[in-house]
Short mmCIF file of C-alpha atoms and ligand atoms in Angstrom, two decimals:
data_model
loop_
_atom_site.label_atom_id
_atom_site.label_comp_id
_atom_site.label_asym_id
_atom_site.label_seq_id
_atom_site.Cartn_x
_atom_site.Cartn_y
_atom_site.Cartn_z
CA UNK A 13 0.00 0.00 0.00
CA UNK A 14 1.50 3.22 -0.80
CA UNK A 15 2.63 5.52 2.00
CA UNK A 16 1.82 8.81 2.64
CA UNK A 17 3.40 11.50 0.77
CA UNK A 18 4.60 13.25 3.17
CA UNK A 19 5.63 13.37 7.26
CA UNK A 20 2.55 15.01 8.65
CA UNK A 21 -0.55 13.18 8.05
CA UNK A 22 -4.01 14.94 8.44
CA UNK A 23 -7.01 13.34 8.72
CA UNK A 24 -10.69 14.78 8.90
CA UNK A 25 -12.43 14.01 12.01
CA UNK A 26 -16.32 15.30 12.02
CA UNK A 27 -15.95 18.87 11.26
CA UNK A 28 -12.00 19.27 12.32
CA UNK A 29 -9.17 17.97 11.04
CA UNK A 30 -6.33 16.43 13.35
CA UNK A 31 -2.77 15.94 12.87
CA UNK A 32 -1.87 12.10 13.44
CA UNK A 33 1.46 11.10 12.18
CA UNK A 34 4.77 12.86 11.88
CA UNK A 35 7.89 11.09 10.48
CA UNK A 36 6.47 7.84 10.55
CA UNK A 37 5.33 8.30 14.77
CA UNK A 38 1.89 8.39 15.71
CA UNK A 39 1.37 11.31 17.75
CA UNK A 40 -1.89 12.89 18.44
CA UNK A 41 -4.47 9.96 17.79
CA UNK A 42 -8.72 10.12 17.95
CA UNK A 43 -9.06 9.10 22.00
CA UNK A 44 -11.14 6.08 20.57
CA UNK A 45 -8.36 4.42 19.03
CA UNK A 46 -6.07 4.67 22.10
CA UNK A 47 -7.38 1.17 23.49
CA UNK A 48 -6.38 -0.65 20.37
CA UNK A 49 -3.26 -2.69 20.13
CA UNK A 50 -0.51 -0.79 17.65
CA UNK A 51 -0.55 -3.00 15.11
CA UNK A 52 -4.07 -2.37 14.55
CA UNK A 53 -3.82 1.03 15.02
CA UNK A 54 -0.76 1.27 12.16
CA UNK A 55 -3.18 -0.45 9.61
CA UNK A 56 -6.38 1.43 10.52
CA UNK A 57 -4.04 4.44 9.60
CA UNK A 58 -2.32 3.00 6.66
CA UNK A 59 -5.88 2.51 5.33
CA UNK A 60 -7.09 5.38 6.27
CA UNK A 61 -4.20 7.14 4.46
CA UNK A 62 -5.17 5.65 1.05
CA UNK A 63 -8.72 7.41 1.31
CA UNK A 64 -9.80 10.91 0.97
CA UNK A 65 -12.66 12.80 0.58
CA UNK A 66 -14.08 14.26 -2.52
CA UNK A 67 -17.01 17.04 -1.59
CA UNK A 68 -18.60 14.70 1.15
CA UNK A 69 -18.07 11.23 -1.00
CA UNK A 70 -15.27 9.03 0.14
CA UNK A 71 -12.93 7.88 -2.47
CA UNK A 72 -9.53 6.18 -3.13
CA UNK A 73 -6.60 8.94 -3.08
CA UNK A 74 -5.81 7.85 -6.58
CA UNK A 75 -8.86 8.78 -7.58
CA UNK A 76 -9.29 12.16 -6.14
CA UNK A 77 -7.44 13.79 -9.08
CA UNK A 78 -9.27 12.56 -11.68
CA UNK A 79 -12.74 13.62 -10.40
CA UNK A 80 -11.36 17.00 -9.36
CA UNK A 81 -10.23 17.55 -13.31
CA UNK A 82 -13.25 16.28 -14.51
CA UNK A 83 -15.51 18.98 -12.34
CA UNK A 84 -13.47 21.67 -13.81
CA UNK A 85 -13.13 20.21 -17.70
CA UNK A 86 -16.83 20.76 -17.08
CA UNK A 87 -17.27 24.03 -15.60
CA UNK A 88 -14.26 25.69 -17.50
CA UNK A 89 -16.59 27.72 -19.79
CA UNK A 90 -19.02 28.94 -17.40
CA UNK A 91 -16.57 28.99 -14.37
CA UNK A 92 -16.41 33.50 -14.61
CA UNK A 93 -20.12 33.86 -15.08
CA UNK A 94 -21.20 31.17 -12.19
CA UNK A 95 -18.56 32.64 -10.26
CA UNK A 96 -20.48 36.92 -10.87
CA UNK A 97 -24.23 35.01 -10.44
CA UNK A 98 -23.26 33.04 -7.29
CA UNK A 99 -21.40 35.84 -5.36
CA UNK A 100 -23.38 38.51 -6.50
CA UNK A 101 -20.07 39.41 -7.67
CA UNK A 102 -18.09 39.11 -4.31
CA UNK A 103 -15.53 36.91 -5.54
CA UNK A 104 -14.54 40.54 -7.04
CA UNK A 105 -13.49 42.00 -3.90
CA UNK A 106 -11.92 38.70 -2.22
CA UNK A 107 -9.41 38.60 -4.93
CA UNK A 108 -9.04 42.51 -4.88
CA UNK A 109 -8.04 42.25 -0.88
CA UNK A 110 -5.32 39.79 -1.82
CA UNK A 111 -3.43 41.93 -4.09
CA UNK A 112 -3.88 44.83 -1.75
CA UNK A 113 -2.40 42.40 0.84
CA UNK A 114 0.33 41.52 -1.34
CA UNK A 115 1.16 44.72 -2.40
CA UNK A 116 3.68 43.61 -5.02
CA UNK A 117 6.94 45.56 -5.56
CA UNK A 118 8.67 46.45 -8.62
CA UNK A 119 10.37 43.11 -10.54
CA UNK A 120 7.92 41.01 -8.58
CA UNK A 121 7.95 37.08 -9.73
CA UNK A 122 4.78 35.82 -9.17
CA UNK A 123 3.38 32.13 -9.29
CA UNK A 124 0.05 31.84 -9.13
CA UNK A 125 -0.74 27.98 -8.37
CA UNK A 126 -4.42 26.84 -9.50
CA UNK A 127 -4.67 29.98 -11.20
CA UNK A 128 -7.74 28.20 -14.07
CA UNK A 129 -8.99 31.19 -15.88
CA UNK A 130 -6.00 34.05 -14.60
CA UNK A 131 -8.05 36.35 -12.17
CA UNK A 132 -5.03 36.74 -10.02
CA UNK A 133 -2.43 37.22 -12.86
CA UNK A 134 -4.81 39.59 -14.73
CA UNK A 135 -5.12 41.60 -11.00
CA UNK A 136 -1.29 41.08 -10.32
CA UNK A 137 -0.90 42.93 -13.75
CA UNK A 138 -3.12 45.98 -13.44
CA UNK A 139 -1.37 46.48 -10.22
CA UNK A 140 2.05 46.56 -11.28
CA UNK A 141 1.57 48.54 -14.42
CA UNK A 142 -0.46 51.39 -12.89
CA UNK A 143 2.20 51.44 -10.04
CA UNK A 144 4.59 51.54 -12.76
CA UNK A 145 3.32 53.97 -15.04
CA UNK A 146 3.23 56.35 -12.04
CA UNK A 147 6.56 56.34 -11.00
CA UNK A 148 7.59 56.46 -14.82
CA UNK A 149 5.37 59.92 -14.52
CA UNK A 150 6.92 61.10 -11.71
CA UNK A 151 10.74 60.37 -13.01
CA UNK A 152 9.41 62.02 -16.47
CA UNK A 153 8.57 65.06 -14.33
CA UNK A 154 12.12 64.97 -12.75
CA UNK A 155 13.75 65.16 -16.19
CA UNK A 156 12.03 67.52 -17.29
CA UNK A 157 14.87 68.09 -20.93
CA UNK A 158 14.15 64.59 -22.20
CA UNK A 159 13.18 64.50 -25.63
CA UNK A 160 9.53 63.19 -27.18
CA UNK A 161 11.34 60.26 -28.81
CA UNK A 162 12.73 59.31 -25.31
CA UNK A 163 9.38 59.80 -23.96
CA UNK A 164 7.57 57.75 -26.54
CA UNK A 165 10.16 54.83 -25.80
CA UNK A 166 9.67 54.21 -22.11
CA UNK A 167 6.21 53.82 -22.90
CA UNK A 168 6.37 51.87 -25.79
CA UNK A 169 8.29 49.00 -24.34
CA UNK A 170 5.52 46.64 -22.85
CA UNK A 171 7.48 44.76 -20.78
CA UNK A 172 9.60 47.81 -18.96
CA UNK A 173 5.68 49.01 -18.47
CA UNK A 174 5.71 46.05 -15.90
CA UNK A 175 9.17 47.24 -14.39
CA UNK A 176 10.52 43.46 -14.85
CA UNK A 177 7.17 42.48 -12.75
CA UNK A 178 6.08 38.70 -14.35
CA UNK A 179 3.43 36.38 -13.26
CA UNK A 180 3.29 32.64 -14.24
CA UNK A 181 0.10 30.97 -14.04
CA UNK A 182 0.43 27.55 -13.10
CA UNK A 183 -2.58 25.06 -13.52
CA UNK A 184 -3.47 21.60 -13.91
CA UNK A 185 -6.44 21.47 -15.57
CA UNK A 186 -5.73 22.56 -19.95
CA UNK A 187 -9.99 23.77 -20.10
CA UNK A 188 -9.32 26.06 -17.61
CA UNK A 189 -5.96 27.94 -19.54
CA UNK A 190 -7.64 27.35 -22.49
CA UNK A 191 -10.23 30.04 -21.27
CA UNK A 192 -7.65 31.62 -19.27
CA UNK A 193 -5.24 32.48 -22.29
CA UNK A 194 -8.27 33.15 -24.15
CA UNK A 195 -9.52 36.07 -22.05
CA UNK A 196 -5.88 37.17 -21.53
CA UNK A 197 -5.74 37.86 -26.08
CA UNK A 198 -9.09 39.33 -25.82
CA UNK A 199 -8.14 41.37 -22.74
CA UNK A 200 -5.03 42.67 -24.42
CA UNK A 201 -2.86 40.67 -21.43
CA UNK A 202 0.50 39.94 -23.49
CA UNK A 203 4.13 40.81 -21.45
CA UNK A 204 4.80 39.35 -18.40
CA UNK A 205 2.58 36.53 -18.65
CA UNK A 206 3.07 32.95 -19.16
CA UNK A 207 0.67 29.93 -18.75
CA UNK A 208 1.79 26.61 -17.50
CA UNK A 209 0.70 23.18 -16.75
CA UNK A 210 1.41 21.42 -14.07
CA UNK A 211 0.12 20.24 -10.36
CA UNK A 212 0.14 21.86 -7.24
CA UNK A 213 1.58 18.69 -5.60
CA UNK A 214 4.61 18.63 -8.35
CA UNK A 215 5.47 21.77 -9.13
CA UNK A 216 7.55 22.16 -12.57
CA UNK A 217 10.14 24.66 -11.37
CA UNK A 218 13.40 25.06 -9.59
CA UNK A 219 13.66 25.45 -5.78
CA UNK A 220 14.36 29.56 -5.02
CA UNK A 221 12.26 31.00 -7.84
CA UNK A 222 9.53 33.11 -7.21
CA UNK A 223 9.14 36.40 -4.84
CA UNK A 224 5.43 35.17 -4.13
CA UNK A 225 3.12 31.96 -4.34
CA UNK A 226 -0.73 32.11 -4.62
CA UNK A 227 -3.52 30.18 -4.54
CA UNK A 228 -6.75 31.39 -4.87
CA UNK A 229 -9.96 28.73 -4.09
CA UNK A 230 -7.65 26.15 -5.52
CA UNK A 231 -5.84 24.31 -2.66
CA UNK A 232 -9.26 22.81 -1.08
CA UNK A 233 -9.34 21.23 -4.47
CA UNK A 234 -5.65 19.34 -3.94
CA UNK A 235 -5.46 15.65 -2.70
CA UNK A 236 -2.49 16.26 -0.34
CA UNK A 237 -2.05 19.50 0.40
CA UNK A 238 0.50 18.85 2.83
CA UNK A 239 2.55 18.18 -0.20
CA UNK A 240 1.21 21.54 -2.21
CA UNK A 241 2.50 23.27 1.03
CA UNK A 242 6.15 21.99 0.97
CA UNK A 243 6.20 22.92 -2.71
CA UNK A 244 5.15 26.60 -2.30
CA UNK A 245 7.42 26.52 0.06
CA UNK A 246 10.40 24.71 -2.21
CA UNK A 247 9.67 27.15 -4.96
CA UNK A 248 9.77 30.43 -2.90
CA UNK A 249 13.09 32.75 -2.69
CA UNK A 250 14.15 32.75 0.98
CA UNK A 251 12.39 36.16 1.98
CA UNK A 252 9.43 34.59 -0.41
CA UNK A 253 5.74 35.02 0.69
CA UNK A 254 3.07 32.30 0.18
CA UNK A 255 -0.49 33.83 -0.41
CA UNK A 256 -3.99 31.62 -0.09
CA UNK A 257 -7.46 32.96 -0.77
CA UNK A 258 -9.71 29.97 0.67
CA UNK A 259 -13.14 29.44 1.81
CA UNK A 260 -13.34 28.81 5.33
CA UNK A 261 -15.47 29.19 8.49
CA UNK A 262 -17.87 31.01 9.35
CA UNK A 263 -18.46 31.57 13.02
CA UNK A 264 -21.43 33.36 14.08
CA UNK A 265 -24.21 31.14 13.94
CA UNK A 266 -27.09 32.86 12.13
CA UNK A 267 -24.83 33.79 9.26
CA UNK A 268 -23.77 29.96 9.06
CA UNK A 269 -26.82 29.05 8.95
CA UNK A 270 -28.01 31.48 6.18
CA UNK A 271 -24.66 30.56 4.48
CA UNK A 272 -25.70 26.56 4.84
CA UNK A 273 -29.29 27.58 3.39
CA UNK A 274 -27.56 29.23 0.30
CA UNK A 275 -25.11 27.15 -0.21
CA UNK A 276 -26.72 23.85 -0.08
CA UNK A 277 -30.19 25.08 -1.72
CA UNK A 278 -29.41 27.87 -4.08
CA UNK A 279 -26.16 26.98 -5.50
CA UNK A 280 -26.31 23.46 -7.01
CA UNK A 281 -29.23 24.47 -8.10
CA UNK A 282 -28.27 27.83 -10.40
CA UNK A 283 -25.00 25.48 -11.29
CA UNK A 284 -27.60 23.31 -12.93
CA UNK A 285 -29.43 26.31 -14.44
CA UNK A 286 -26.56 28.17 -15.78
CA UNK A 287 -23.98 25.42 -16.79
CA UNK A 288 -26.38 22.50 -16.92
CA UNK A 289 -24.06 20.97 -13.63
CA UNK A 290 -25.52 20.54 -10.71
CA UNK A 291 -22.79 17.77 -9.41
CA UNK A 292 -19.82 19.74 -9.88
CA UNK A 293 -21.21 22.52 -7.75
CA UNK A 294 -23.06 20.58 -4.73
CA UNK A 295 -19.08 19.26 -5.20
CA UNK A 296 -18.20 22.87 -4.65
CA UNK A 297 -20.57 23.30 -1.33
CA UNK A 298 -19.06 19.97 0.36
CA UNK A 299 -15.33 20.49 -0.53
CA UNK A 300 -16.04 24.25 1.27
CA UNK A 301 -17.54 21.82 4.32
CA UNK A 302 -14.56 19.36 4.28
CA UNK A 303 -11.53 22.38 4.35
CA UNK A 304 -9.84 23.15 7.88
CA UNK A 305 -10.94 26.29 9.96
CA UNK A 306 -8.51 28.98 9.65
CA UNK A 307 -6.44 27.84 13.17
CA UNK A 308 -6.24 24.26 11.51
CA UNK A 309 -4.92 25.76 7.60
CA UNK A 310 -2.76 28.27 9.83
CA UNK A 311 -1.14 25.10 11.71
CA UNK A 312 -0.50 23.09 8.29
CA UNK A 313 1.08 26.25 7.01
CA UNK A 314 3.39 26.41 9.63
CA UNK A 315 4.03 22.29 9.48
CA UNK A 316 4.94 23.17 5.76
CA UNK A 317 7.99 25.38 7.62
CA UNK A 318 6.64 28.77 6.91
CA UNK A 319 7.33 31.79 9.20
CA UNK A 320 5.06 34.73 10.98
CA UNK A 321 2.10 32.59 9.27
CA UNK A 322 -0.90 35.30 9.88
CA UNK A 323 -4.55 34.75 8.27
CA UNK A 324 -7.73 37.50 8.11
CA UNK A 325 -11.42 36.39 7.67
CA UNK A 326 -13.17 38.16 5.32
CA UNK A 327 -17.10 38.46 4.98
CA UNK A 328 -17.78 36.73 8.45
CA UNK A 329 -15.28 33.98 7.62
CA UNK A 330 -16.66 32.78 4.43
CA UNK A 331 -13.47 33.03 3.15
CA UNK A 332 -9.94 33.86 4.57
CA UNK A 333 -6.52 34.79 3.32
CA UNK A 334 -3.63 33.17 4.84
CA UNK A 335 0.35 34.48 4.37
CA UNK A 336 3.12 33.29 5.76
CA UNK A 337 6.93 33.48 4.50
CA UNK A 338 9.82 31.44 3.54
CA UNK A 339 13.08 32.34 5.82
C1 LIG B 16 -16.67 23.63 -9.12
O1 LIG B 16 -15.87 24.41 -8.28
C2 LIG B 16 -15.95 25.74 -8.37
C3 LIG B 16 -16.73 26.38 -9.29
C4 LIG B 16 -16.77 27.77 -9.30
O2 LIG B 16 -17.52 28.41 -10.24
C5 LIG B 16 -16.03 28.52 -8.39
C6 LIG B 16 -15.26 27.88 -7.47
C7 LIG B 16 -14.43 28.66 -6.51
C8 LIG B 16 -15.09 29.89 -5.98
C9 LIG B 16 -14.78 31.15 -6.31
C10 LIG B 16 -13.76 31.48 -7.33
C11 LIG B 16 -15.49 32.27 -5.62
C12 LIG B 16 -16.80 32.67 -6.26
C13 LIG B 16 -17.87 31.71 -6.05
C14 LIG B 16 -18.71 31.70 -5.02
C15 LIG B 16 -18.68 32.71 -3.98
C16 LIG B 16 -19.75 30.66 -4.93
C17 LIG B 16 -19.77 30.05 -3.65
C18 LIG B 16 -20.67 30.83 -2.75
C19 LIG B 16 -20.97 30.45 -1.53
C20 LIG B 16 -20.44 29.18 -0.98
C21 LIG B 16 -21.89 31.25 -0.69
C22 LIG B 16 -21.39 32.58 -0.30
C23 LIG B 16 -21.98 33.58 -1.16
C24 LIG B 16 -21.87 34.88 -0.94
C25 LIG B 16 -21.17 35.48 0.21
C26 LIG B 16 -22.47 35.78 -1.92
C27 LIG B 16 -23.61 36.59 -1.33
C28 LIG B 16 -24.91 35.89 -1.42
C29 LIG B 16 -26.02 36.34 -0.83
C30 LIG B 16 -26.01 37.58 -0.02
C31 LIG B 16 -27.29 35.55 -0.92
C32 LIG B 16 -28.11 35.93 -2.09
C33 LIG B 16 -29.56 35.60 -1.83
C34 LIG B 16 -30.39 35.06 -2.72
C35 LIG B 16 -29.93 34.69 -4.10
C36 LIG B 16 -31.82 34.81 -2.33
C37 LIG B 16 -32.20 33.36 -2.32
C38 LIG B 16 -31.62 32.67 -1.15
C39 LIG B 16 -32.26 31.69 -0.40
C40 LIG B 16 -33.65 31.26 -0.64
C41 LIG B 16 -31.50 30.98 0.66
C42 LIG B 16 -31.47 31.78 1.90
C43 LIG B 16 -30.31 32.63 1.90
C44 LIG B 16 -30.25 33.85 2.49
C45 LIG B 16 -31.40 34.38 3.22
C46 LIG B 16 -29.03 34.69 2.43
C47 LIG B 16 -27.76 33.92 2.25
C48 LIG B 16 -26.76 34.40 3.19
C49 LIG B 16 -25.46 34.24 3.00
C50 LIG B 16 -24.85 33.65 1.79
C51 LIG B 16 -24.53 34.67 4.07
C52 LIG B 16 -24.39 36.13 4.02
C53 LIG B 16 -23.20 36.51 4.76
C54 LIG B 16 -22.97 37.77 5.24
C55 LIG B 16 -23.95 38.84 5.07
C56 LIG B 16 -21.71 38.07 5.91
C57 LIG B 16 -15.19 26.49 -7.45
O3 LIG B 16 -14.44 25.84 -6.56
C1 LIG B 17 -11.93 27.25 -8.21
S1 LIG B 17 -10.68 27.29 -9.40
C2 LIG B 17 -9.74 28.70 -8.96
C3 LIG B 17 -9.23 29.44 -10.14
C4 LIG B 17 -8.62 30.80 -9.85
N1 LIG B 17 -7.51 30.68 -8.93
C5 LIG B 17 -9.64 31.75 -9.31
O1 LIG B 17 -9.45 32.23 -8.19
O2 LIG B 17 -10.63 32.02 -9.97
C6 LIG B 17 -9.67 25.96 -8.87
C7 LIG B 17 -8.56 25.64 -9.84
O3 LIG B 17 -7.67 24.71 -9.21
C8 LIG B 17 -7.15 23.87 -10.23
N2 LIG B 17 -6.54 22.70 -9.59
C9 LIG B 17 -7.16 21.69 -8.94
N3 LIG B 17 -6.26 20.80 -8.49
C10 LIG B 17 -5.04 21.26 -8.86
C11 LIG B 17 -3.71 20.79 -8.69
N4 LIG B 17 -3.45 19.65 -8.04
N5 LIG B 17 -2.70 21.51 -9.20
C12 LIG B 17 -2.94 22.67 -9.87
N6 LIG B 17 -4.18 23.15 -10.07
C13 LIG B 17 -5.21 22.47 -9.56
C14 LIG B 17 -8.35 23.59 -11.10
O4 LIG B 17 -7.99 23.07 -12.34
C15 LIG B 17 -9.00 24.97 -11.14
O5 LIG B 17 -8.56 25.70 -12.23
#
């Protein structure tokens, strides 16, 4: 049977998740299994290791991938539109907070993991060009006896517009670029921008790449995301940041339960209206069930050996963005 991935093991218990092996020794295990004898309690674990959850469904970990592509081959198309209908257009402002948390600087290298469609590259962008273009205008006003033709340059040059700012979007799923690099030609998205494929758990880059790593909705999505951790983590510059936008939990209890009432009775239901998929988005509502509170995703991300890991609720909790950094 295969092992484990990685050292730290997490398991979902109920509505919590719990850490329960760390190189190889059990450490912090459900009181109900403390009577049995180790052996037992070593298989149990093994087996339970080899399972995972997809939305509330339990399935081989093999098989977690597969379905997970095969929600968003389907979706792909429709993903921007749902995304406007079912947030009322929230979604907007989430992903607006985490570039204002971010707060690139000039020559920025940014790898956006899971990044489907390229909301947070197209974002990441905007940012760094206006912030560019500004200080362009302010040196421009400094030197004051340039001529027009050396004017006309420094604007003309698309990629000094980003001041050596560049964003790779890395995702495994091909529908999802294909609309991505789609909307970045009709969008008029060209320098600085590259699409890639690859998986969260695998990264395709060198170790000591990128100034900052984000993930945006994507890592609930991830079979072991212990694993997605430690490669943010490889890929980062020491000094590096790692960036998630996630759904999480909401605490006060008469917004959870409006939140339960909406999610579980409005939104499969305008995924079937809309895109003609109701599965792939009551697989949306249970995968937003199954992900760790913000303490628990705050404790992985420090397992995964990031520093001064810090995380802010947004909208009562019903999402959260998490940062810690590579030292
Ligand atoms: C397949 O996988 C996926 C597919 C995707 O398309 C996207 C993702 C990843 C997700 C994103 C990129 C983000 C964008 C997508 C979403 C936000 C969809 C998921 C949404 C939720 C889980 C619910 C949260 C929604 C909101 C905060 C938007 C605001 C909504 C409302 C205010 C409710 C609108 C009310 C109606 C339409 C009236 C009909 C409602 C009912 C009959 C049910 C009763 C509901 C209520 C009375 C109000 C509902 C209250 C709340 C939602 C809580 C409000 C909270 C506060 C005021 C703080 C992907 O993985
Ligand atoms: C909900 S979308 C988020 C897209 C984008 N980040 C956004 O905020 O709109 C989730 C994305 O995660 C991608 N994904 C799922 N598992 C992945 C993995 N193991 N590695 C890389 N991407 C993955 C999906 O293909 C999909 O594009």
């Amino acid at each position: 049977m295969a092992a484990p991935k990685s050292c730290v093991l997490w398991s979902y218990c109920g509505r919590g998740w719990s850490r329960a092996m760390r190189g190889g020794q059990l450490l912090g295990l459900r009181s109900s299994w403390s009577g049995a004898p180790l052996n037992a309690r070593l298989l149990s674990q093994e087996k339970r290791a080899t399972e995972t959850h997809f939305g509330f469904e339990t399935v081989p970990e093999e098989e977690k991938g597969g379905k997970v592509y095969q929600v968003f081959e389907s979706v792909a198309k429709k993903y921007d539109v749902m995304n406007d209908m079912m947030s009322l257009g929230i979604h907007r402002v989430w992903k607006d907070l985490l570039l204002w948390k971010m707060r690139p600087l000039p020559g920025t290298q940014l790898l956006d993991v899971a990044g489907g469609t390229g909301d947070i590259a197209f974002r990441f962008l905007n940012y760094v060009q206006s912030h560019h273009q500004n200080k362009q205008k302010r040196q421009l006003r400094a030197q004051q006896n340039l001529s027009w033709e050396e004017i006309a340059k420094k604007y003309q040059n698309e990629e000094d517009s980003l001041g050596g700012s560049r964003v790779v979007v890395c995702d495994i799923n091909k529908e999802m670029l294909k609309v991505g690099k789609q909307k970045a030609l009709a969008q008029g998205y060209r320098a600085g921008l590259a699409w890639v494929l690859g998986d969260a758990e695998e990264l395709p880059f060198d170790d000591d790449k990128f100034d900052i790593y984000t993930i945006a909705f994507g890592i609930r999505n991830v079979t072991h995301i212990d694993q997605a951790l430690q490669e943010a983590h490889r890929v980062l510059k020491p000094g590096g940041r790692f960036l998630c936008l996630e759904f999480s939990q909401v605490n006060n209890p008469l917004i959870s339960r409006l939140y339960d009432l909406y999610s579980f009775q409005v939104i499969p239901v305008l995924g079937e209206v809309i895109a003609g998929d109701w599965k792939s988005y009551q697989y949306l509502v249970e995968s937003i069930r199954r992900f760790p509170s913000q303490e628990e995703f705050k404790e992985m991300i420090e397992d995964a050996r990031f520093h001064k890991v810090t995380y802010e609720s947004l909208t009562s909790g019903i999402v959260a963005i998490h940062s810690g950094f590579k030292l």
